[in-house]
Short mmCIF file of C-alpha atoms and ligand atoms in Angstrom, two decimals:
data_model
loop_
_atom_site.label_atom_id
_atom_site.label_comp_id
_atom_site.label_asym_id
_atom_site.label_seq_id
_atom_site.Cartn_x
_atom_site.Cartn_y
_atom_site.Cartn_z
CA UNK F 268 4.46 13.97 9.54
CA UNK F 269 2.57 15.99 6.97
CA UNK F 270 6.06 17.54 5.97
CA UNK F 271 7.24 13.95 5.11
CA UNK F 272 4.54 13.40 3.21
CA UNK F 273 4.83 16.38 1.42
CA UNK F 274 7.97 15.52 0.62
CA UNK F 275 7.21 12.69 -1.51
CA UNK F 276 8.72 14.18 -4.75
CA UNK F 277 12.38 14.58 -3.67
CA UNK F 278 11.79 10.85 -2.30
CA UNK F 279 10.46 9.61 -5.45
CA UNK F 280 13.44 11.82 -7.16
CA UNK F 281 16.21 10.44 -5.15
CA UNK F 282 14.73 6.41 -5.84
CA UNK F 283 15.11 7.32 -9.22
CA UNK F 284 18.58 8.60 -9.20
CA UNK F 285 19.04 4.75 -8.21
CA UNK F 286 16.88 3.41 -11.03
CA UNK F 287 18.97 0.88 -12.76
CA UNK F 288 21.70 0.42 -10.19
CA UNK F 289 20.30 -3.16 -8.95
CA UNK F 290 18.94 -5.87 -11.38
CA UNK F 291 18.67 -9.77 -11.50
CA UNK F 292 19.28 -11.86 -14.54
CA UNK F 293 16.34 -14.22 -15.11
CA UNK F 294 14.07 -15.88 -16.92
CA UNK F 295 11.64 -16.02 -14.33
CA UNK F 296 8.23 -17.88 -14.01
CA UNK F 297 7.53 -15.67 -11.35
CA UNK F 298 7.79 -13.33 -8.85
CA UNK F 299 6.87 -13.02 -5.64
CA UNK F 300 7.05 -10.18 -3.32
CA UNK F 301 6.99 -10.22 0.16
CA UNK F 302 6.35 -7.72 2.82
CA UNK F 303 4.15 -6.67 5.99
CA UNK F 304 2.39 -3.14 6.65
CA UNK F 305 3.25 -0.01 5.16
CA UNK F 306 6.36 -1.94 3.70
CA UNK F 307 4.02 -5.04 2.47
CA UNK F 308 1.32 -2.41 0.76
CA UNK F 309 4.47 -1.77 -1.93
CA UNK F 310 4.09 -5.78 -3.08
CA UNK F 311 0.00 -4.59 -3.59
CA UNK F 312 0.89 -1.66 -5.74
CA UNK F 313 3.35 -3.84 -7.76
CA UNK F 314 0.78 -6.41 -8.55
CA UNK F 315 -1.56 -4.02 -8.98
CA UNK F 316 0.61 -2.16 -11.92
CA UNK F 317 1.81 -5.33 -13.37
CA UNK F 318 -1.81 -6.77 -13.98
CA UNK F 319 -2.04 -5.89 -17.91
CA UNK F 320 1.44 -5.53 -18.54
CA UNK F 321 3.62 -8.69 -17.14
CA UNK F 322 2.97 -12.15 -18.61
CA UNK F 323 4.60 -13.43 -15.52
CA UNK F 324 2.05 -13.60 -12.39
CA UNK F 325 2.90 -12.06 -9.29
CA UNK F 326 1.83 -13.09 -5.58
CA UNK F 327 2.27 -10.93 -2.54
CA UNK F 328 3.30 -12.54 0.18
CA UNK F 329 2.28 -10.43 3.76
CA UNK F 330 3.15 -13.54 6.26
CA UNK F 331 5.87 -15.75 7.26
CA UNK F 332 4.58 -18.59 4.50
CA UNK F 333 5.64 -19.05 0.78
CA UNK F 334 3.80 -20.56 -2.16
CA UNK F 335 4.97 -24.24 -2.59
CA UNK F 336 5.68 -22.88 -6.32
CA UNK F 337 8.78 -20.76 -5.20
CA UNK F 338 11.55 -21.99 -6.72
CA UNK F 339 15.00 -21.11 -8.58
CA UNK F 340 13.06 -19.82 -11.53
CA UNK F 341 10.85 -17.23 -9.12
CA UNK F 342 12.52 -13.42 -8.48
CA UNK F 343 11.83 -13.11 -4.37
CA UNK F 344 11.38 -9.40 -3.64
CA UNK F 345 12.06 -9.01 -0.02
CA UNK F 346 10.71 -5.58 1.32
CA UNK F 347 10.81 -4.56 4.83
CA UNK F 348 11.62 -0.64 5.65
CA UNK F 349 12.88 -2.16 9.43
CA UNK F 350 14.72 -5.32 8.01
CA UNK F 351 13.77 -6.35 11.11
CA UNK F 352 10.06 -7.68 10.63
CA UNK F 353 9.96 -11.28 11.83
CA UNK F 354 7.39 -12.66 8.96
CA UNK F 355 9.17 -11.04 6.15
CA UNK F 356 12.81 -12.43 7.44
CA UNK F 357 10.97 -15.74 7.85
CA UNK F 358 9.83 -15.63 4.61
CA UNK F 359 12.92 -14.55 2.73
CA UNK F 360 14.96 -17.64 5.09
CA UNK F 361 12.43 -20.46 2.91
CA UNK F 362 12.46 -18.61 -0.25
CA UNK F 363 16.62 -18.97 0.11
CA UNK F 364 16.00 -22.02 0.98
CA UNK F 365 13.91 -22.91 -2.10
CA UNK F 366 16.86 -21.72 -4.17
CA UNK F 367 14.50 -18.57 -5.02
CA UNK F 368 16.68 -15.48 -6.48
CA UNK F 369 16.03 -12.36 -3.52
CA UNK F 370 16.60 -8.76 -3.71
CA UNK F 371 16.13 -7.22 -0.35
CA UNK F 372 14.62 -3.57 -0.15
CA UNK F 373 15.22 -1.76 3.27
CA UNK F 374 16.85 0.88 5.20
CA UNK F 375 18.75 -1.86 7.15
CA UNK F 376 18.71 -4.12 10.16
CA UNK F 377 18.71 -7.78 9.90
CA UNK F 378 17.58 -8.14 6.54
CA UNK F 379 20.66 -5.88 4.90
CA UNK F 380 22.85 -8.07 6.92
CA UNK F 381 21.11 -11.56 5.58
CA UNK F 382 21.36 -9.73 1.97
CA UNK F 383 25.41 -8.81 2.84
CA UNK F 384 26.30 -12.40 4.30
CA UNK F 385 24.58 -14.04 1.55
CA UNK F 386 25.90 -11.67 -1.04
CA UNK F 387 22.06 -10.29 -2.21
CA UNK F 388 21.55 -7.69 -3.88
CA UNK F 389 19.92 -4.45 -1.96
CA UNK F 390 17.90 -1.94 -2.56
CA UNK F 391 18.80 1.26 0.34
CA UNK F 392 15.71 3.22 1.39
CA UNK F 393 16.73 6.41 3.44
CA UNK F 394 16.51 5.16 7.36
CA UNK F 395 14.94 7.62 10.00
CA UNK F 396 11.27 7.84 8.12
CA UNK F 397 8.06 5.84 9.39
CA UNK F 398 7.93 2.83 6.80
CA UNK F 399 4.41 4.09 5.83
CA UNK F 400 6.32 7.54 4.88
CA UNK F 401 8.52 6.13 3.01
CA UNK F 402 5.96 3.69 0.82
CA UNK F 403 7.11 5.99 -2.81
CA UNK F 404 11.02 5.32 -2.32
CA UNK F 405 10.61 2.01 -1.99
CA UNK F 406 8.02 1.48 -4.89
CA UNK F 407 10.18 2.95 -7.09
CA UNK F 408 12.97 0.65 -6.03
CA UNK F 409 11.08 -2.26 -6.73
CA UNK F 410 9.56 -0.61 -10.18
CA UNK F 411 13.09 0.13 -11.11
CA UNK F 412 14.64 -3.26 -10.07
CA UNK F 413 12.02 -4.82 -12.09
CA UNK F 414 12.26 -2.62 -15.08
CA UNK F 415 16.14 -3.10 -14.69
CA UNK F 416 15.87 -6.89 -15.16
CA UNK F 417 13.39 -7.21 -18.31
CA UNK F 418 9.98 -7.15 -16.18
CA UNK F 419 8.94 -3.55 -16.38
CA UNK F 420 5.39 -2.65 -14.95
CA UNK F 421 6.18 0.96 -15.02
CA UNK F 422 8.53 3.00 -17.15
CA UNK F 423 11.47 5.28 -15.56
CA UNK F 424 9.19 8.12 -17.82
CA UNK F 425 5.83 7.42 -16.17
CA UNK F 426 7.52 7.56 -12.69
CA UNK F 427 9.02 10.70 -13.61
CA UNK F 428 5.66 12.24 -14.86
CA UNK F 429 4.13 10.81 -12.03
CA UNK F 430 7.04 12.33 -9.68
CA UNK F 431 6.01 16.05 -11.53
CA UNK F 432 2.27 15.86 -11.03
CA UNK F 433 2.67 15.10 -7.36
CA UNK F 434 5.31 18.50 -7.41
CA UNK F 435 2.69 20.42 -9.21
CA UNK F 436 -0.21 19.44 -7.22
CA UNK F 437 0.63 18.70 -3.42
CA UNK F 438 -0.51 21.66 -1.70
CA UNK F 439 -3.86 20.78 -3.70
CA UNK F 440 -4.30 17.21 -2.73
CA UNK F 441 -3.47 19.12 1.00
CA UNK F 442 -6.54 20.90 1.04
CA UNK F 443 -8.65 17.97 -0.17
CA UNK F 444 -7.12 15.99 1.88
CA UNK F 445 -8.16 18.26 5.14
CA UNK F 446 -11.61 18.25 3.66
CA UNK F 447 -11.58 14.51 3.69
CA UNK F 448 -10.06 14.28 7.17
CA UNK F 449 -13.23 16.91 8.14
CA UNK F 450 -15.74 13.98 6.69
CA UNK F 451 -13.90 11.06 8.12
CA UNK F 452 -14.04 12.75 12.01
CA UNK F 453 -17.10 11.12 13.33
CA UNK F 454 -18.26 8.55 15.78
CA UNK F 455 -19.51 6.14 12.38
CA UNK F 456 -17.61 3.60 10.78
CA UNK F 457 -15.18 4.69 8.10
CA UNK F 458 -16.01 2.72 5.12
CA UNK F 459 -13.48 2.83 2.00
CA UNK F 460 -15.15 1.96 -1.27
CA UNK F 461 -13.51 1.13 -4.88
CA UNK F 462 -13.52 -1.17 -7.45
CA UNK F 463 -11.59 -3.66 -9.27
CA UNK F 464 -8.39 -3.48 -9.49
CA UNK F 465 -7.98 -0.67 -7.07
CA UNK F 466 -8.58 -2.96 -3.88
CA UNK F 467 -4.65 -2.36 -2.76
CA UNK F 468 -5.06 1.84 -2.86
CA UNK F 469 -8.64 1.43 -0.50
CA UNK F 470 -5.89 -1.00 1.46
CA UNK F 471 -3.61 1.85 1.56
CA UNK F 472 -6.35 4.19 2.60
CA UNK F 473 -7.59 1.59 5.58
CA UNK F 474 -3.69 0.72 6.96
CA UNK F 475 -3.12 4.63 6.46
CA UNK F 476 -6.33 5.79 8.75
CA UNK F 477 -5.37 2.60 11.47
CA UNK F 478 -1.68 3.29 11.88
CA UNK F 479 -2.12 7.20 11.32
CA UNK F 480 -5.84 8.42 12.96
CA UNK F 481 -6.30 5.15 15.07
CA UNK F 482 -9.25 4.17 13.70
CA UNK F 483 -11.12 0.91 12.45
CA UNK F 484 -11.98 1.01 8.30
CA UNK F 485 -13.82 -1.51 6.13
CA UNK F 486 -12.67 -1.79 2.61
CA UNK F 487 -15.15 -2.76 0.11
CA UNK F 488 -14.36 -3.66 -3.51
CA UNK F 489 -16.46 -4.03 -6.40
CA UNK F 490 -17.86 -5.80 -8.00
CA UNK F 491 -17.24 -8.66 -5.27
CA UNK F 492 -19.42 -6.47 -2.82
CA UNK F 493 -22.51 -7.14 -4.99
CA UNK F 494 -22.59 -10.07 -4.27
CA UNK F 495 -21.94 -10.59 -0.71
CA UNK F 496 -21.33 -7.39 1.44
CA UNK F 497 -24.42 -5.61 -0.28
CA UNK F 498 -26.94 -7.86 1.12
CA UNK F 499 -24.74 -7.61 4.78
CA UNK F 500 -25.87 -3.95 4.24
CA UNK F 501 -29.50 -4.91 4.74
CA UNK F 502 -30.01 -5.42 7.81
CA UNK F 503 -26.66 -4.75 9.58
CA UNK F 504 -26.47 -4.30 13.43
CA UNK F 505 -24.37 -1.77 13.53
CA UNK F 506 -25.55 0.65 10.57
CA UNK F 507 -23.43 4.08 11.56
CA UNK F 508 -21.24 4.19 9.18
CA UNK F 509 -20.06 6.75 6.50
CA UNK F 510 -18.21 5.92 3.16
CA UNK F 511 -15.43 7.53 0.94
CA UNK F 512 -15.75 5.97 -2.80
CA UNK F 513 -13.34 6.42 -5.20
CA UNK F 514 -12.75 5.19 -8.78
CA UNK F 515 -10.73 5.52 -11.75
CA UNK F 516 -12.10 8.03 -14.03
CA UNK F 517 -10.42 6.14 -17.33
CA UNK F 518 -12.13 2.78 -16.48
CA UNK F 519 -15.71 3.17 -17.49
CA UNK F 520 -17.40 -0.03 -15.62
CA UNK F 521 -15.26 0.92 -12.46
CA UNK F 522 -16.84 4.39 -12.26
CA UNK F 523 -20.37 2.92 -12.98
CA UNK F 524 -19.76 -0.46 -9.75
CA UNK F 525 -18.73 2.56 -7.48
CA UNK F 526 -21.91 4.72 -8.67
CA UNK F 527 -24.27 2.04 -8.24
CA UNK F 528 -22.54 1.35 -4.78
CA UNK F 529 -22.71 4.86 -3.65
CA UNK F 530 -26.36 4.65 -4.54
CA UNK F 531 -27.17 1.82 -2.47
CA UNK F 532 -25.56 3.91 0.74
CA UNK F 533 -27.34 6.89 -0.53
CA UNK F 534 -30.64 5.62 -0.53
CA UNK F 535 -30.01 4.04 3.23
CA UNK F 536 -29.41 7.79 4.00
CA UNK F 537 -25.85 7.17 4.25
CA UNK F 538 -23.30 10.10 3.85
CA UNK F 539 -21.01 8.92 0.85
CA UNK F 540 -17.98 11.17 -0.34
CA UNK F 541 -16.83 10.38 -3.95
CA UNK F 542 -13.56 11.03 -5.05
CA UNK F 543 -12.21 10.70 -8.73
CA UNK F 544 -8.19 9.25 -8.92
CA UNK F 545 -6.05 11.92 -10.53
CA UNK F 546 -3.05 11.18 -12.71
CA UNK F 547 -1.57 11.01 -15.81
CA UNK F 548 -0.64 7.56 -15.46
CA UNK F 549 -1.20 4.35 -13.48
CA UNK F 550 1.79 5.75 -11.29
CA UNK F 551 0.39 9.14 -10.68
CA UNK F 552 -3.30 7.78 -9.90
CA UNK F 553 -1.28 5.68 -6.72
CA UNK F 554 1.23 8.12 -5.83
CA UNK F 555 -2.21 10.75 -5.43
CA UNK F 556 -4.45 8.27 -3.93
CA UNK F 557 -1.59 7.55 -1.21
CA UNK F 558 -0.36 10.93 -0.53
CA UNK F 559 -4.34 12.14 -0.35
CA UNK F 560 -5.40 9.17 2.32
CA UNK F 561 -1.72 9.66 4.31
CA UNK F 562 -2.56 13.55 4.75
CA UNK F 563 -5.82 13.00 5.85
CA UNK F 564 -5.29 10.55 8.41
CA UNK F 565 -2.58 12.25 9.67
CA UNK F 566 -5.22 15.85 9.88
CA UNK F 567 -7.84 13.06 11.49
CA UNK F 568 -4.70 11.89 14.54
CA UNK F 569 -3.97 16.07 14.51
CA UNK F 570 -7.98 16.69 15.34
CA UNK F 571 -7.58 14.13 17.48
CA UNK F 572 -4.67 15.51 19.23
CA UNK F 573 -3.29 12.17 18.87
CA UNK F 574 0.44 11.32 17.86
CA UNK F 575 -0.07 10.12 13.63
CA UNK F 576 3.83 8.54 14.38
CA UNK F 577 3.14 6.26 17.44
CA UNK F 578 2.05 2.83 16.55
CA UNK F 579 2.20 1.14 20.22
CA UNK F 580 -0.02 -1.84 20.08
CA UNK F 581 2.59 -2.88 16.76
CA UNK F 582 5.28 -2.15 18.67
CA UNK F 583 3.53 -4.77 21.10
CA UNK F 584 2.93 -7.86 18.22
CA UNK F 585 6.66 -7.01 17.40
CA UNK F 586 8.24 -7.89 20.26
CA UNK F 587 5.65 -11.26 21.10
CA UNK F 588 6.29 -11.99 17.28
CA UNK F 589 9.49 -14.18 17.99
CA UNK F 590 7.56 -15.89 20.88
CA UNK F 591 4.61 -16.81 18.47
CA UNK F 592 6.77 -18.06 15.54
CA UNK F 593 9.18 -19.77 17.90
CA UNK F 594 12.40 -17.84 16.98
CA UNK F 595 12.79 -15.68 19.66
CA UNK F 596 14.00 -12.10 19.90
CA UNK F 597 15.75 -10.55 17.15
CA UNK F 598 19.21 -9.81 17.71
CA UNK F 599 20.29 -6.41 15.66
O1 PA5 Z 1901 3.76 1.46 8.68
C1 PA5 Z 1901 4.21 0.81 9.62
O2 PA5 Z 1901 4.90 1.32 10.53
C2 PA5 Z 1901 3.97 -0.69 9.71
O3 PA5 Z 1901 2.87 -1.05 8.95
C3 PA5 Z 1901 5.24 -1.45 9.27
O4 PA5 Z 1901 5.48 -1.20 7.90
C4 PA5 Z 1901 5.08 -2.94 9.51
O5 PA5 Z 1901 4.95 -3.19 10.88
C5 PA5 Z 1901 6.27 -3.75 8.98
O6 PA5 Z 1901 7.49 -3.20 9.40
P1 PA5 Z 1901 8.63 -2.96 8.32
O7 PA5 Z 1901 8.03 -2.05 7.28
O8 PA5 Z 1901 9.73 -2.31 9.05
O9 PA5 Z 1901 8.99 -4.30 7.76
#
């Protein structure tokens, strides 16, 4: 797996050579983009971007339920690597049904064939990778289906400069990324630290060390911590624990929540690891904060000598998921 995630580039490269070949005709009052996992995290990242840039809102949606708000007027971005995830196909079935406009984004299965029979458009990602794997193809689907159809949160040039600095510095972010996976190998509590708006890259970093190393995270985000989780940290039952912190150098009060948090840990004798995003853009920063956290928890499954690939207990929800939302199976 490290190889596919050192691959990232030529995936990012051959989204783009798509860019522009699927877009939607609005106006839309919003958009909405739905998703579980390592194919839901790309919804995160979207929201994420768009935050000072779209006058539209956007919701994620990671279960089978839509906001009552969906409605001709929204753009429903359907993204499941499988197509065959029961609560994104459940979710895409009422936004249809709400009149929403859908583009599907996946490699296949029963979500290409909803998009083909209702005459959808879709966005191909390259089957035969893990969905977490292929998390950049997909983004830049999405950031080039929305930049196709008026809503741009990222520019076909910032993906491209984004797509070079990962090129130029992979077999860097390999060796911190081993470093990292050295610190995170240890019987305490992983604990992934940021601030606002970087909650969905410490999500990343969690769902990346659970699918990959088989471990439990927290996520913490500031400033919300300091004023809940902080005073949790008091007097906590369990206190082995261990953080990685990580900010944005260019935002000045997020470096300074994450300093003051690191401080609290430090002075409860914690061990605290304190990374600084890299990139030239907003684009770069999440490309290099995903392909960092995916190489080290696949090093932390390696030390492990587990398999980073095998996700059994999912595998498990998937096939009692049609019993618990009273559909049944799947039929591919
Ligand atoms: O990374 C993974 O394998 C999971 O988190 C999946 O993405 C998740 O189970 C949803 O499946 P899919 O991405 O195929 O819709």
């Amino acid at each position: 797996m490290r190889g596919d995630y050192l691959n990232w580039p030529r995936l990012v490269e051959d989204a783009l050579s798509k860019w522009g070949s699927v877009s939607v005709e609005g106006p839309f009052e919003n958009i909405v983009v739905s998703g579980m996992g390592g194919s839901g995290i790309v919804g995160d990242v979207v929201k994420l971007l768009a935050l000072e840039r779209l006058s539209v809102p956007v919701e994620v949606v990671k279960s089978h339920i839509v906001p009552s708000y969906v409605s001709t007027r929204t753009l429903f971005v359907s993204v499941s690597y499988s197509g065959n995830t029961h609560e994104t196909l459940l979710a895409t079935a009422r936004a249809l049904e709400k009149g929403a406009r859908v583009v599907a984004v996946t490699s296949g299965g029963l979500l290409e064939r909803l998009a083909v029979e209702r005459g959808l458009p879709v966005f191909k990602t390259p089957a035969g990778l893990l969905p977490r794997v292929s998390f950049p193809h997909m983004l830049t689907g999405v950031l080039g289906v929305l930049d196709s159809s008026g809503l741009t949160v990222a520019s076909r040039a910032e993906v491209e400069e984004a797509k070079r600095q990962l090129e130029r510095e992979a077999g860097e972010i390999a060796g911190e990324a081993s470093s990292l996976a050295e610190f995170a190998y240890s019987r305490e509590l992983l604990v992934v630290a940021t601030h606002s708006p970087l909650e969905p890259l410490a999500v990343r970093a969690k769902s990346e060390f659970n699918e990959n190393s088989k471990i439990v995270v927290k996520v913490d985000v500031a400033p919300e911590w300091m004023h809940n989780d902080i005073v949790g940290y008091e007097k906590p039952l369990f206190d082995e624990y261990r953080v990685v912190a990580f900010y944005d150098p260019d935002d000045q009060a997020g470096r300074g929540l994450v300093e003051f948090m690191v401080g609290e840990h430090e002075r409860r004798g914690r061990r605290v690891r304190v990374l600084a995003l890299r990139g030239a853009n907003k684009v770069g920063k999440v490309l290099y904060a995903a392909m960092l956290f995916g190489l080290a928890s696949v090093e932390l499954a390696l030390k492990r000598g587990l398999d980073p690939a095998a996700t059994e207990s999912i595998a498990r929800y998937k096939s009692a998921a049609g019993r618990i939302f009273g559909t049944g199976p799947l039929k591919p």
